């Protein structure tokens, strides 16, 4: 494939950044500029000579600009195969001139949706002519260069400098690939808006998803796996993927996964008191609230100081110096916070490998959305687990009702259990986890492991008794037998929160009554696999 000299360029852009510099560079190579509406106006105001698209087509722009480039003299000039005699003859017969370069970026559909525009304005920002030109030019990339990203203007200018006003086939092929990705992403945003926002469909017949590569990662879950981070194209909730990394080495796949788990959990407390979450392998190993962040950190750490080593920490308040100093006392992989003061940043700067991520506003735990998991041969798609319960939703099922403090501990434990891998058991007391049992094949073992962890924490801290004594215990799903509940009784729990719904609920309730426990049902479970 040979180089193609650029003699005529068609420019039609919504994003005018870099346009004038590009126009001047093209002018220096003697390229004839053809343009539309606002793009032509901007080029002329910069002193560049430019022809209107109507000069090329012989038709004025009409219907409020809806029709301007959808014309044979545009698409014939883009699609004609230059070495095909029949195509060349058609061009001569109909006075169609070749177009060697198209520079297009599309109507700002995503930005229009994001600003909360009404339906009519959103529809008007669905580009028709732009994607058509992009696809025509990209199809004929053997002869036509198509630029859809202002970030590529500098590369185009450099290419033309190196090739004396021409472009190479490899360069055009690369641009064509980007162009088709751009139109695919654009169409997916429109399809998603029609399905989810306009029609309120949760699971459309075709699930159109589009994401843009943000970075490749060192490796995946294991060193022999490759990995990358992609960001959604179009309006979306912000989270750990958009956080500002202030310092530390590159984040790994596991770092992102664990940091996301920590941020999602701490966001449950975004309107609550200072809260600290410590996560290891996507499971919380310590969660606590306090009057201050450092108080919350110390309580969270005490829950399982062994697992916290090399863990991920998320907080719901901007980091201060004393808390940063305390966190620096053990090896920590990542710290995620809404912000950090200068003292905290200076303290962490001494830990060069520690990654500090500033997220800004914490995500809304009640937000809607879809969760997607790949399986062999397909995708599993479900709505986010944004279910929440409050005191009014709880049903007391035992003879003894929980005290006010027991209710608070129940709800705290329940919130944490939502973010623990099933089977999940969480003991909590006075706004702090006492023991966490995660990911076991039966609920009894989770209850025993959580109790054992609490005993181990008490021994390490020099406490007279584990914090499970007088605690509340949460189970992410119902107790199928009374044995798991009895293990909680042995650990010293006095209150239980669970979904209920087992065929043996009566047996479990009777066991709770016999032990003098207070138990509430939520009617909602939180499996997390």
Short mmCIF file of C-alpha atoms in Angstrom, two decimals:
data_model
loop_
_atom_site.label_atom_id
_atom_site.label_comp_id
_atom_site.label_asym_id
_atom_site.label_seq_id
_atom_site.Cartn_x
_atom_site.Cartn_y
_atom_site.Cartn_z
CA UNK A 1 0.00 0.00 0.00
CA UNK A 2 1.32 3.43 -0.94
CA UNK A 3 1.40 6.82 0.69
CA UNK A 4 -1.50 9.17 -0.17
CA UNK A 5 -0.94 12.90 -0.52
CA UNK A 6 -3.57 15.00 1.23
CA UNK A 7 -4.95 17.53 -1.23
CA UNK A 8 -8.44 18.09 0.17
CA UNK A 9 -9.62 17.81 3.78
CA UNK A 10 -13.15 17.92 5.21
CA UNK A 11 -13.31 19.22 8.77
CA UNK A 12 -16.47 19.13 10.91
CA UNK A 13 -15.95 19.11 14.67
CA UNK A 14 -17.97 19.80 17.80
CA UNK A 15 -14.84 19.95 19.95
CA UNK A 16 -12.82 22.87 18.54
CA UNK A 17 -9.72 22.23 20.67
CA UNK A 18 -6.60 22.13 18.49
CA UNK A 19 -8.62 22.94 15.36
CA UNK A 20 -6.84 26.15 14.40
CA UNK A 21 -3.37 24.67 14.83
CA UNK A 22 -4.40 21.73 12.66
CA UNK A 23 -5.92 24.01 10.03
CA UNK A 24 -2.75 26.06 9.83
CA UNK A 25 -0.59 22.95 9.51
CA UNK A 26 -2.79 21.66 6.69
CA UNK A 27 -2.65 25.05 5.00
CA UNK A 28 1.15 24.96 5.04
CA UNK A 29 0.97 21.80 2.92
CA UNK A 30 -1.42 23.45 0.46
CA UNK A 31 -4.42 21.36 1.54
CA UNK A 32 -7.82 22.65 0.41
CA UNK A 33 -10.06 22.99 3.48
CA UNK A 34 -13.78 22.21 3.28
CA UNK A 35 -15.88 22.63 6.37
CA UNK A 36 -19.33 22.94 7.95
CA UNK A 37 -21.09 25.62 9.99
CA UNK A 38 -19.31 26.47 13.21
CA UNK A 39 -16.08 24.75 12.17
CA UNK A 40 -15.84 26.85 9.00
CA UNK A 41 -16.58 30.01 11.00
CA UNK A 42 -13.81 29.24 13.51
CA UNK A 43 -11.29 28.57 10.73
CA UNK A 44 -12.18 31.81 8.91
CA UNK A 45 -11.92 33.85 12.09
CA UNK A 46 -8.38 32.51 12.42
CA UNK A 47 -7.57 33.84 8.95
CA UNK A 48 -7.66 30.51 7.11
CA UNK A 49 -9.17 30.04 3.68
CA UNK A 50 -12.00 27.52 3.80
CA UNK A 51 -14.83 26.41 1.54
CA UNK A 52 -18.32 25.74 2.88
CA UNK A 53 -19.71 22.24 2.46
CA UNK A 54 -22.45 23.79 0.34
CA UNK A 55 -19.79 24.87 -2.17
CA UNK A 56 -18.93 21.19 -2.56
CA UNK A 57 -22.45 19.76 -2.68
CA UNK A 58 -24.33 22.59 -4.41
CA UNK A 59 -26.95 22.39 -1.66
CA UNK A 60 -27.28 24.63 1.39
CA UNK A 61 -27.26 23.26 4.90
CA UNK A 62 -30.92 22.73 5.79
CA UNK A 63 -33.35 21.53 8.44
CA UNK A 64 -31.47 23.21 11.28
CA UNK A 65 -28.23 21.58 10.15
CA UNK A 66 -29.66 18.07 10.16
CA UNK A 67 -28.84 17.75 6.47
CA UNK A 68 -25.51 19.05 5.22
CA UNK A 69 -23.00 16.26 4.55
CA UNK A 70 -25.36 13.44 3.53
CA UNK A 71 -24.68 13.91 -0.18
CA UNK A 72 -23.08 11.90 -3.03
CA UNK A 73 -20.44 14.55 -3.56
CA UNK A 74 -19.30 14.00 0.02
CA UNK A 75 -19.63 10.24 0.30
CA UNK A 76 -18.60 9.64 -3.31
CA UNK A 77 -15.43 11.58 -2.59
CA UNK A 78 -14.83 9.42 0.47
CA UNK A 79 -15.81 5.96 -0.78
CA UNK A 80 -14.45 5.96 -4.32
CA UNK A 81 -11.73 3.36 -4.86
CA UNK A 82 -9.06 5.43 -6.53
CA UNK A 83 -7.62 2.64 -8.70
CA UNK A 84 -11.01 1.33 -9.86
CA UNK A 85 -11.70 2.67 -13.41
CA UNK A 86 -15.47 2.49 -12.98
CA UNK A 87 -15.28 4.50 -9.74
CA UNK A 88 -13.02 7.06 -11.37
CA UNK A 89 -15.39 7.34 -14.32
CA UNK A 90 -18.33 7.94 -11.99
CA UNK A 91 -16.38 10.65 -10.20
CA UNK A 92 -15.61 12.36 -13.51
CA UNK A 93 -19.18 12.04 -14.77
CA UNK A 94 -20.70 13.58 -11.64
CA UNK A 95 -17.91 16.06 -10.87
CA UNK A 96 -17.08 14.39 -7.58
CA UNK A 97 -13.72 15.39 -6.14
CA UNK A 98 -11.70 13.07 -3.95
CA UNK A 99 -11.47 13.81 -0.23
CA UNK A 100 -8.20 12.59 1.26
CA UNK A 101 -8.67 13.53 4.93
CA UNK A 102 -11.70 13.74 7.21
CA UNK A 103 -11.48 15.32 10.65
CA UNK A 104 -14.68 14.72 12.61
CA UNK A 105 -15.72 14.54 16.22
CA UNK A 106 -19.34 13.96 16.96
CA UNK A 107 -22.15 15.91 18.60
CA UNK A 108 -21.66 15.89 22.39
CA UNK A 109 -24.37 13.34 23.14
CA UNK A 110 -22.87 12.14 26.43
CA UNK A 111 -22.24 15.66 27.71
CA UNK A 112 -25.80 16.65 26.82
CA UNK A 113 -27.20 13.73 28.81
CA UNK A 114 -24.83 14.40 31.73
CA UNK A 115 -25.95 18.01 32.09
CA UNK A 116 -29.58 16.90 32.51
CA UNK A 117 -30.93 18.22 29.21
CA UNK A 118 -34.53 17.53 28.23
CA UNK A 119 -35.43 14.79 25.77
CA UNK A 120 -35.72 17.04 22.71
CA UNK A 121 -32.23 18.47 23.23
CA UNK A 122 -30.80 14.98 23.77
CA UNK A 123 -32.36 13.76 20.51
CA UNK A 124 -30.97 16.77 18.62
CA UNK A 125 -27.51 15.82 19.84
CA UNK A 126 -27.61 12.44 18.12
CA UNK A 127 -25.17 12.91 15.26
CA UNK A 128 -26.12 11.37 11.91
CA UNK A 129 -23.90 12.94 9.25
CA UNK A 130 -20.76 12.74 11.37
CA UNK A 131 -20.81 8.97 11.98
CA UNK A 132 -21.72 8.43 8.32
CA UNK A 133 -18.63 10.33 7.19
CA UNK A 134 -16.48 8.58 9.74
CA UNK A 135 -17.59 5.14 8.58
CA UNK A 136 -17.23 6.00 4.89
CA UNK A 137 -13.72 7.36 5.37
CA UNK A 138 -12.70 4.46 7.61
CA UNK A 139 -13.99 1.87 5.14
CA UNK A 140 -11.88 3.44 2.40
CA UNK A 141 -8.78 3.85 4.58
CA UNK A 142 -6.70 2.59 1.68
CA UNK A 143 -7.06 6.12 0.32
CA UNK A 144 -8.56 8.29 3.09
CA UNK A 145 -7.28 9.29 6.52
CA UNK A 146 -9.95 9.68 9.21
CA UNK A 147 -9.21 11.51 12.49
CA UNK A 148 -11.83 11.37 15.24
CA UNK A 149 -9.73 12.25 18.30
CA UNK A 150 -8.17 15.71 18.80
CA UNK A 151 -5.36 13.93 20.63
CA UNK A 152 -4.29 12.56 17.22
CA UNK A 153 -3.88 15.98 15.57
CA UNK A 154 -0.23 16.16 16.59
CA UNK A 155 0.39 12.67 15.21
CA UNK A 156 -1.25 13.65 11.91
CA UNK A 157 0.85 16.80 11.64
CA UNK A 158 4.03 14.85 12.38
CA UNK A 159 3.07 12.18 9.82
CA UNK A 160 2.54 14.79 7.12
CA UNK A 161 5.83 16.49 7.96
CA UNK A 162 7.66 13.19 7.65
CA UNK A 163 5.82 12.18 4.45
CA UNK A 164 5.89 15.63 2.74
CA UNK A 165 2.14 16.16 3.04
CA UNK A 166 1.12 12.50 2.71
CA UNK A 167 0.00 9.70 5.04
CA UNK A 168 1.13 6.08 5.12
CA UNK A 169 -1.17 3.08 4.88
CA UNK A 170 -0.27 1.86 8.37
CA UNK A 171 -1.13 5.27 9.80
CA UNK A 172 -4.48 5.35 7.99
CA UNK A 173 -5.25 1.79 9.09
CA UNK A 174 -4.60 2.74 12.73
CA UNK A 175 -6.87 5.78 12.40
CA UNK A 176 -9.60 3.65 10.83
CA UNK A 177 -9.57 1.24 13.75
CA UNK A 178 -9.94 4.15 16.18
CA UNK A 179 -12.72 5.60 14.05
CA UNK A 180 -14.84 2.45 14.12
CA UNK A 181 -14.28 2.17 17.88
CA UNK A 182 -15.44 5.79 18.22
CA UNK A 183 -18.67 5.24 16.30
CA UNK A 184 -19.31 1.96 18.13
CA UNK A 185 -18.91 3.72 21.47
CA UNK A 186 -21.12 6.59 20.32
CA UNK A 187 -23.89 4.25 19.19
CA UNK A 188 -23.64 2.22 22.39
CA UNK A 189 -24.18 5.38 24.47
CA UNK A 190 -27.27 6.23 22.45
CA UNK A 191 -28.61 2.68 22.67
CA UNK A 192 -28.00 2.62 26.42
CA UNK A 193 -29.77 5.95 26.91
CA UNK A 194 -32.81 4.80 24.94
CA UNK A 195 -32.98 1.52 26.89
CA UNK A 196 -32.17 2.59 30.43
CA UNK A 197 -33.08 6.29 30.71
CA UNK A 198 -35.71 6.83 28.04
CA UNK A 199 -37.61 3.54 28.27
CA UNK A 200 -36.66 2.29 31.72
CA UNK A 201 -35.64 -1.18 30.55
CA UNK A 202 -33.19 -2.94 32.87
CA UNK A 203 -32.24 -5.78 30.55
CA UNK A 204 -32.53 -4.69 26.89
CA UNK A 205 -32.56 -7.25 24.08
CA UNK A 206 -29.07 -6.12 23.14
CA UNK A 207 -26.75 -4.95 25.91
CA UNK A 208 -24.54 -2.33 24.28
CA UNK A 209 -21.50 -1.57 26.42
CA UNK A 210 -18.51 0.57 25.60
CA UNK A 211 -15.33 1.27 27.56
CA UNK A 212 -12.06 3.03 26.83
CA UNK A 213 -8.62 1.77 27.79
CA UNK A 214 -7.23 3.79 30.68
CA UNK A 215 -4.07 1.79 31.32
CA UNK A 216 -2.52 -1.63 31.04
CA UNK A 217 -1.53 -3.17 34.36
CA UNK A 218 1.60 -5.04 35.34
CA UNK A 219 -0.32 -8.30 35.36
CA UNK A 220 -3.63 -9.74 36.42
CA UNK A 221 -4.70 -11.67 39.49
CA UNK A 222 -1.56 -13.77 38.98
CA UNK A 223 1.70 -12.96 37.16
CA UNK A 224 0.90 -15.20 34.17
CA UNK A 225 -2.33 -13.23 33.49
CA UNK A 226 -2.53 -9.97 31.53
CA UNK A 227 -4.74 -7.13 32.75
CA UNK A 228 -5.92 -3.62 31.95
CA UNK A 229 -8.19 -0.92 33.37
CA UNK A 230 -11.03 0.35 31.19
CA UNK A 231 -13.29 3.29 31.94
CA UNK A 232 -16.90 3.54 30.77
CA UNK A 233 -17.59 5.81 27.81
CA UNK A 234 -20.34 8.28 28.65
CA UNK A 235 -22.05 9.28 31.91
CA UNK A 236 -21.32 6.96 34.82
CA UNK A 237 -20.77 6.92 38.56
CA UNK A 238 -17.26 7.82 39.72
CA UNK A 239 -15.30 5.47 41.94
CA UNK A 240 -11.90 3.97 42.56
CA UNK A 241 -11.13 3.88 38.83
CA UNK A 242 -11.28 7.69 38.66
CA UNK A 243 -9.36 8.36 41.88
CA UNK A 244 -6.30 10.61 41.80
CA UNK A 245 -3.17 8.66 42.69
CA UNK A 246 -1.03 11.06 44.72
CA UNK A 247 1.92 8.74 45.23
CA UNK A 248 3.17 5.17 45.21
CA UNK A 249 3.93 2.56 42.60
CA UNK A 250 1.55 1.49 39.88
CA UNK A 251 -1.69 -0.11 41.03
CA UNK A 252 -2.11 -3.80 40.26
CA UNK A 253 -5.26 -5.69 39.29
CA UNK A 254 -5.63 -6.94 42.86
CA UNK A 255 -5.02 -3.44 44.26
CA UNK A 256 -7.91 -2.08 42.18
CA UNK A 257 -10.17 -4.96 43.16
CA UNK A 258 -9.43 -4.66 46.88
CA UNK A 259 -9.55 -0.85 46.89
CA UNK A 260 -12.94 -0.98 45.18
CA UNK A 261 -14.24 -3.35 47.86
CA UNK A 262 -12.96 -1.03 50.59
CA UNK A 263 -14.43 2.08 48.96
CA UNK A 264 -17.83 0.47 48.38
CA UNK A 265 -18.05 -0.50 52.06
CA UNK A 266 -16.85 2.80 53.50
CA UNK A 267 -19.33 4.60 51.23
CA UNK A 268 -22.13 2.95 53.22
CA UNK A 269 -21.02 5.29 56.03
CA UNK A 270 -20.47 8.41 53.93
CA UNK A 271 -23.06 10.35 55.92
CA UNK A 272 -22.09 8.77 59.25
CA UNK A 273 -19.37 9.39 61.83
CA UNK A 274 -15.65 8.97 60.99
CA UNK A 275 -15.27 5.41 59.68
CA UNK A 276 -12.32 3.25 58.67
CA UNK A 277 -12.45 0.05 56.62
CA UNK A 278 -9.53 -2.36 56.31
CA UNK A 279 -9.79 -4.92 53.51
CA UNK A 280 -7.71 -7.95 52.62
CA UNK A 281 -8.41 -10.04 49.51
CA UNK A 282 -11.67 -8.15 48.91
CA UNK A 283 -13.03 -9.02 52.38
CA UNK A 284 -13.21 -6.55 55.27
CA UNK A 285 -11.06 -7.67 58.18
CA UNK A 286 -11.77 -4.63 60.35
CA UNK A 287 -14.40 -1.87 60.28
CA UNK A 288 -15.04 0.76 62.92
CA UNK A 289 -16.54 4.17 63.57
CA UNK A 290 -15.28 6.67 66.12
CA UNK A 291 -15.26 10.26 67.26
CA UNK A 292 -12.15 10.79 65.13
CA UNK A 293 -10.53 8.96 62.23
CA UNK A 294 -7.59 7.83 64.32
CA UNK A 295 -9.94 6.40 66.95
CA UNK A 296 -11.83 4.55 64.22
CA UNK A 297 -8.57 3.28 62.69
CA UNK A 298 -7.27 1.93 65.95
CA UNK A 299 -10.54 0.09 66.61
CA UNK A 300 -10.65 -1.34 63.07
CA UNK A 301 -7.03 -2.48 63.28
CA UNK A 302 -7.58 -4.17 66.63
CA UNK A 303 -10.23 -6.42 65.09
CA UNK A 304 -7.63 -8.34 63.04
CA UNK A 305 -4.16 -6.82 63.07
CA UNK A 306 -2.67 -9.91 61.43
CA UNK A 307 -4.83 -9.73 58.30
CA UNK A 308 -4.45 -5.95 58.15
CA UNK A 309 -0.76 -6.34 57.28
CA UNK A 310 -0.45 -5.57 53.56
CA UNK A 311 -4.11 -4.57 53.43
CA UNK A 312 -6.16 -1.81 51.83
CA UNK A 313 -7.63 1.02 53.91
CA UNK A 314 -10.53 3.30 53.02
CA UNK A 315 -11.88 6.18 55.12
CA UNK A 316 -14.95 8.37 54.82
CA UNK A 317 -13.27 11.63 55.87
CA UNK A 318 -10.25 13.54 54.56
CA UNK A 319 -7.10 12.07 56.08
CA UNK A 320 -5.30 14.01 58.81
CA UNK A 321 -1.72 13.78 60.03
CA UNK A 322 -2.31 11.71 63.20
CA UNK A 323 -4.32 9.08 61.30
CA UNK A 324 -1.71 8.92 58.53
CA UNK A 325 1.01 8.48 61.16
CA UNK A 326 -0.91 5.60 62.75
CA UNK A 327 -1.53 3.93 59.39
CA UNK A 328 2.18 4.21 58.61
CA UNK A 329 2.89 1.97 61.60
CA UNK A 330 2.23 -1.19 59.54
CA UNK A 331 2.74 -2.15 55.91
CA UNK A 332 -0.25 -0.97 53.91
CA UNK A 333 -0.69 -1.36 50.15
CA UNK A 334 -3.31 1.32 49.39
CA UNK A 335 -5.11 4.08 51.26
CA UNK A 336 -8.26 5.56 49.70
CA UNK A 337 -9.80 8.74 51.08
CA UNK A 338 -12.02 11.60 49.91
CA UNK A 339 -9.05 13.94 50.53
CA UNK A 340 -5.91 14.40 52.60
CA UNK A 341 -4.35 17.39 54.34
CA UNK A 342 -0.72 18.45 53.85
CA UNK A 343 0.42 16.70 57.03
CA UNK A 344 -1.05 13.38 55.90
CA UNK A 345 0.53 13.70 52.45
CA UNK A 346 3.92 14.53 53.95
CA UNK A 347 3.78 11.50 56.27
CA UNK A 348 2.80 9.12 53.48
CA UNK A 349 5.50 10.58 51.21
CA UNK A 350 8.02 8.80 53.44
CA UNK A 351 6.38 5.48 52.41
CA UNK A 352 7.28 5.49 48.72
CA UNK A 353 5.51 2.26 47.84
CA UNK A 354 2.23 3.13 49.57
CA UNK A 355 -0.42 4.22 47.09
CA UNK A 356 -2.54 7.16 48.21
CA UNK A 357 -5.79 7.52 46.26
CA UNK A 358 -8.00 10.60 46.60
CA UNK A 359 -11.54 9.93 45.43
CA UNK A 360 -13.32 13.20 46.11
CA UNK A 361 -16.99 12.57 46.88
CA UNK A 362 -17.73 8.99 47.87
CA UNK A 363 -20.06 7.01 45.60
CA UNK A 364 -23.72 6.67 46.58
CA UNK A 365 -24.27 3.13 47.94
CA UNK A 366 -27.93 3.31 46.89
CA UNK A 367 -27.16 4.17 43.27
CA UNK A 368 -28.65 1.94 40.55
CA UNK A 369 -26.56 0.11 38.00
CA UNK A 370 -25.62 -3.27 36.60
CA UNK A 371 -23.01 -5.79 37.70
CA UNK A 372 -21.51 -8.00 35.00
CA UNK A 373 -19.62 -11.26 35.36
CA UNK A 374 -18.22 -13.31 32.53
CA UNK A 375 -18.85 -17.04 32.46
CA UNK A 376 -17.91 -19.61 29.84
CA UNK A 377 -19.99 -18.73 26.79
CA UNK A 378 -21.74 -15.66 28.12
CA UNK A 379 -22.28 -12.90 30.64
CA UNK A 380 -24.25 -12.88 33.87
CA UNK A 381 -25.88 -9.49 34.46
CA UNK A 382 -27.70 -8.34 37.57
CA UNK A 383 -28.71 -5.12 39.25
CA UNK A 384 -26.34 -3.78 41.93
CA UNK A 385 -26.98 -4.92 45.48
CA UNK A 386 -28.10 -1.51 46.69
CA UNK A 387 -30.62 -2.90 49.15
CA UNK A 388 -30.66 -1.26 52.56
CA UNK A 389 -32.73 -1.74 55.70
CA UNK A 390 -33.48 0.59 58.59
CA UNK A 391 -35.00 0.09 62.01
CA UNK A 392 -38.55 0.39 60.75
CA UNK A 393 -37.99 -2.55 58.37
CA UNK A 394 -36.81 -4.93 61.09
CA UNK A 395 -39.14 -7.57 62.52
CA UNK A 396 -38.53 -8.70 66.10
CA UNK A 397 -39.14 -12.47 66.20
CA UNK A 398 -37.96 -13.39 69.72
CA UNK A 399 -39.56 -12.91 73.10
CA UNK A 400 -36.93 -10.35 74.02
CA UNK A 401 -36.66 -7.24 71.88
CA UNK A 402 -33.18 -5.80 71.31
CA UNK A 403 -32.05 -2.80 73.29
CA UNK A 404 -31.29 0.47 71.54
CA UNK A 405 -27.56 -0.30 71.58
CA UNK A 406 -28.11 -3.84 70.33
CA UNK A 407 -30.15 -2.47 67.43
CA UNK A 408 -27.35 -0.08 66.53
CA UNK A 409 -24.84 -2.92 66.64
CA UNK A 410 -27.15 -5.14 64.59
CA UNK A 411 -27.46 -2.56 61.83
CA UNK A 412 -23.72 -1.89 61.85
CA UNK A 413 -22.94 -5.62 61.60
CA UNK A 414 -25.56 -6.02 58.86
CA UNK A 415 -24.01 -3.22 56.79
CA UNK A 416 -20.58 -4.83 57.01
CA UNK A 417 -21.91 -8.34 56.29
CA UNK A 418 -23.33 -7.07 53.00
CA UNK A 419 -19.73 -6.64 51.83
CA UNK A 420 -18.33 -9.95 53.13
CA UNK A 421 -18.09 -13.01 50.88
CA UNK A 422 -20.70 -15.68 51.62
CA UNK A 423 -21.18 -17.46 53.88
CA UNK A 424 -20.75 -14.30 55.98
CA UNK A 425 -20.92 -13.89 59.74
CA UNK A 426 -20.02 -10.57 61.39
CA UNK A 427 -19.89 -9.82 65.12
CA UNK A 428 -20.00 -6.13 66.07
CA UNK A 429 -20.04 -4.12 69.26
CA UNK A 430 -20.12 -0.37 69.92
CA UNK A 431 -19.60 0.59 66.27
CA UNK A 432 -16.73 -1.79 65.60
CA UNK A 433 -16.39 -5.26 64.14
CA UNK A 434 -15.39 -7.87 66.71
CA UNK A 435 -14.88 -10.79 64.33
CA UNK A 436 -15.50 -11.52 60.64
CA UNK A 437 -16.07 -14.99 59.15
CA UNK A 438 -16.02 -15.01 55.36
CA UNK A 439 -16.32 -17.30 52.37
CA UNK A 440 -16.91 -20.62 54.12
CA UNK A 441 -18.92 -23.49 52.69
CA UNK A 442 -21.24 -23.51 55.71
CA UNK A 443 -22.49 -20.86 58.09
CA UNK A 444 -21.44 -22.73 61.24
CA UNK A 445 -17.78 -22.59 60.24
CA UNK A 446 -18.05 -18.85 59.46
CA UNK A 447 -19.50 -18.26 62.93
CA UNK A 448 -16.71 -20.26 64.57
CA UNK A 449 -13.94 -18.58 62.55
CA UNK A 450 -15.26 -15.11 63.37
CA UNK A 451 -15.37 -16.01 67.08
CA UNK A 452 -11.86 -17.46 66.95
CA UNK A 453 -10.57 -14.27 65.32
CA UNK A 454 -12.18 -12.24 68.10
CA UNK A 455 -10.43 -14.33 70.76
CA UNK A 456 -7.12 -13.97 68.95
CA UNK A 457 -7.58 -10.19 68.72
CA UNK A 458 -8.29 -10.00 72.47
CA UNK A 459 -5.13 -11.93 73.29
CA UNK A 460 -3.01 -9.67 71.08
CA UNK A 461 -4.55 -6.53 72.57
CA UNK A 462 -4.36 -7.79 76.17
CA UNK A 463 -8.11 -7.46 76.70
CA UNK A 464 -9.81 -9.41 79.48
CA UNK A 465 -12.37 -10.85 77.03
CA UNK A 466 -13.10 -10.79 73.29
CA UNK A 467 -15.38 -8.14 71.91
CA UNK A 468 -17.89 -10.78 70.90
CA UNK A 469 -19.08 -10.76 74.53
CA UNK A 470 -22.23 -8.65 74.47
CA UNK A 471 -22.03 -8.21 70.68
CA UNK A 472 -24.57 -8.36 67.89
CA UNK A 473 -24.07 -10.90 65.13
CA UNK A 474 -25.18 -10.54 61.51
CA UNK A 475 -25.68 -13.37 59.04
CA UNK A 476 -25.91 -12.46 55.34
CA UNK A 477 -28.50 -15.23 54.78
CA UNK A 478 -30.80 -17.23 57.03
CA UNK A 479 -29.53 -19.78 59.53
CA UNK A 480 -30.60 -23.12 57.99
CA UNK A 481 -30.05 -24.82 61.35
CA UNK A 482 -29.75 -23.61 64.93
CA UNK A 483 -26.08 -24.70 65.15
CA UNK A 484 -24.70 -21.48 63.65
CA UNK A 485 -26.76 -19.40 66.04
CA UNK A 486 -25.63 -21.52 68.97
CA UNK A 487 -22.01 -20.92 67.96
CA UNK A 488 -22.77 -17.20 68.22
CA UNK A 489 -24.24 -17.77 71.67
CA UNK A 490 -21.04 -19.52 72.71
CA UNK A 491 -19.07 -16.53 71.44
CA UNK A 492 -21.08 -14.23 73.73
CA UNK A 493 -23.45 -12.54 71.26
CA UNK A 494 -26.67 -11.21 72.75
CA UNK A 495 -28.48 -10.05 69.60
CA UNK A 496 -28.85 -11.44 66.09
CA UNK A 497 -29.82 -9.90 62.75
CA UNK A 498 -30.56 -12.18 59.82
CA UNK A 499 -32.89 -12.32 56.80
CA UNK A 500 -35.12 -15.15 58.01
CA UNK A 501 -36.97 -17.36 55.54
CA UNK A 502 -35.67 -20.82 56.46
CA UNK A 503 -38.05 -23.74 56.78
CA UNK A 504 -36.47 -24.15 60.23
CA UNK A 505 -37.01 -20.55 61.36
CA UNK A 506 -39.16 -21.77 64.22
CA UNK A 507 -36.30 -23.97 65.51
CA UNK A 508 -33.82 -21.13 65.24
CA UNK A 509 -36.17 -18.69 66.99
CA UNK A 510 -36.80 -21.21 69.77
CA UNK A 511 -33.04 -21.66 70.26
CA UNK A 512 -32.62 -17.89 70.44
CA UNK A 513 -35.41 -17.60 73.02
CA UNK A 514 -33.91 -20.37 75.13
CA UNK A 515 -30.54 -18.56 75.10
CA UNK A 516 -32.18 -15.22 75.96
CA UNK A 517 -31.14 -13.63 72.64
CA UNK A 518 -32.93 -10.83 70.88
CA UNK A 519 -33.31 -11.53 67.15
CA UNK A 520 -34.61 -9.46 64.25
CA UNK A 521 -35.38 -10.47 60.67
CA UNK A 522 -34.60 -8.15 57.74
CA UNK A 523 -36.49 -9.99 54.99
CA UNK A 524 -33.49 -9.30 52.75
CA UNK A 525 -30.34 -11.31 52.18
CA UNK A 526 -26.92 -10.18 50.93
CA UNK A 527 -25.15 -13.10 49.26
CA UNK A 528 -21.80 -12.04 47.78
CA UNK A 529 -20.02 -14.69 45.77
#
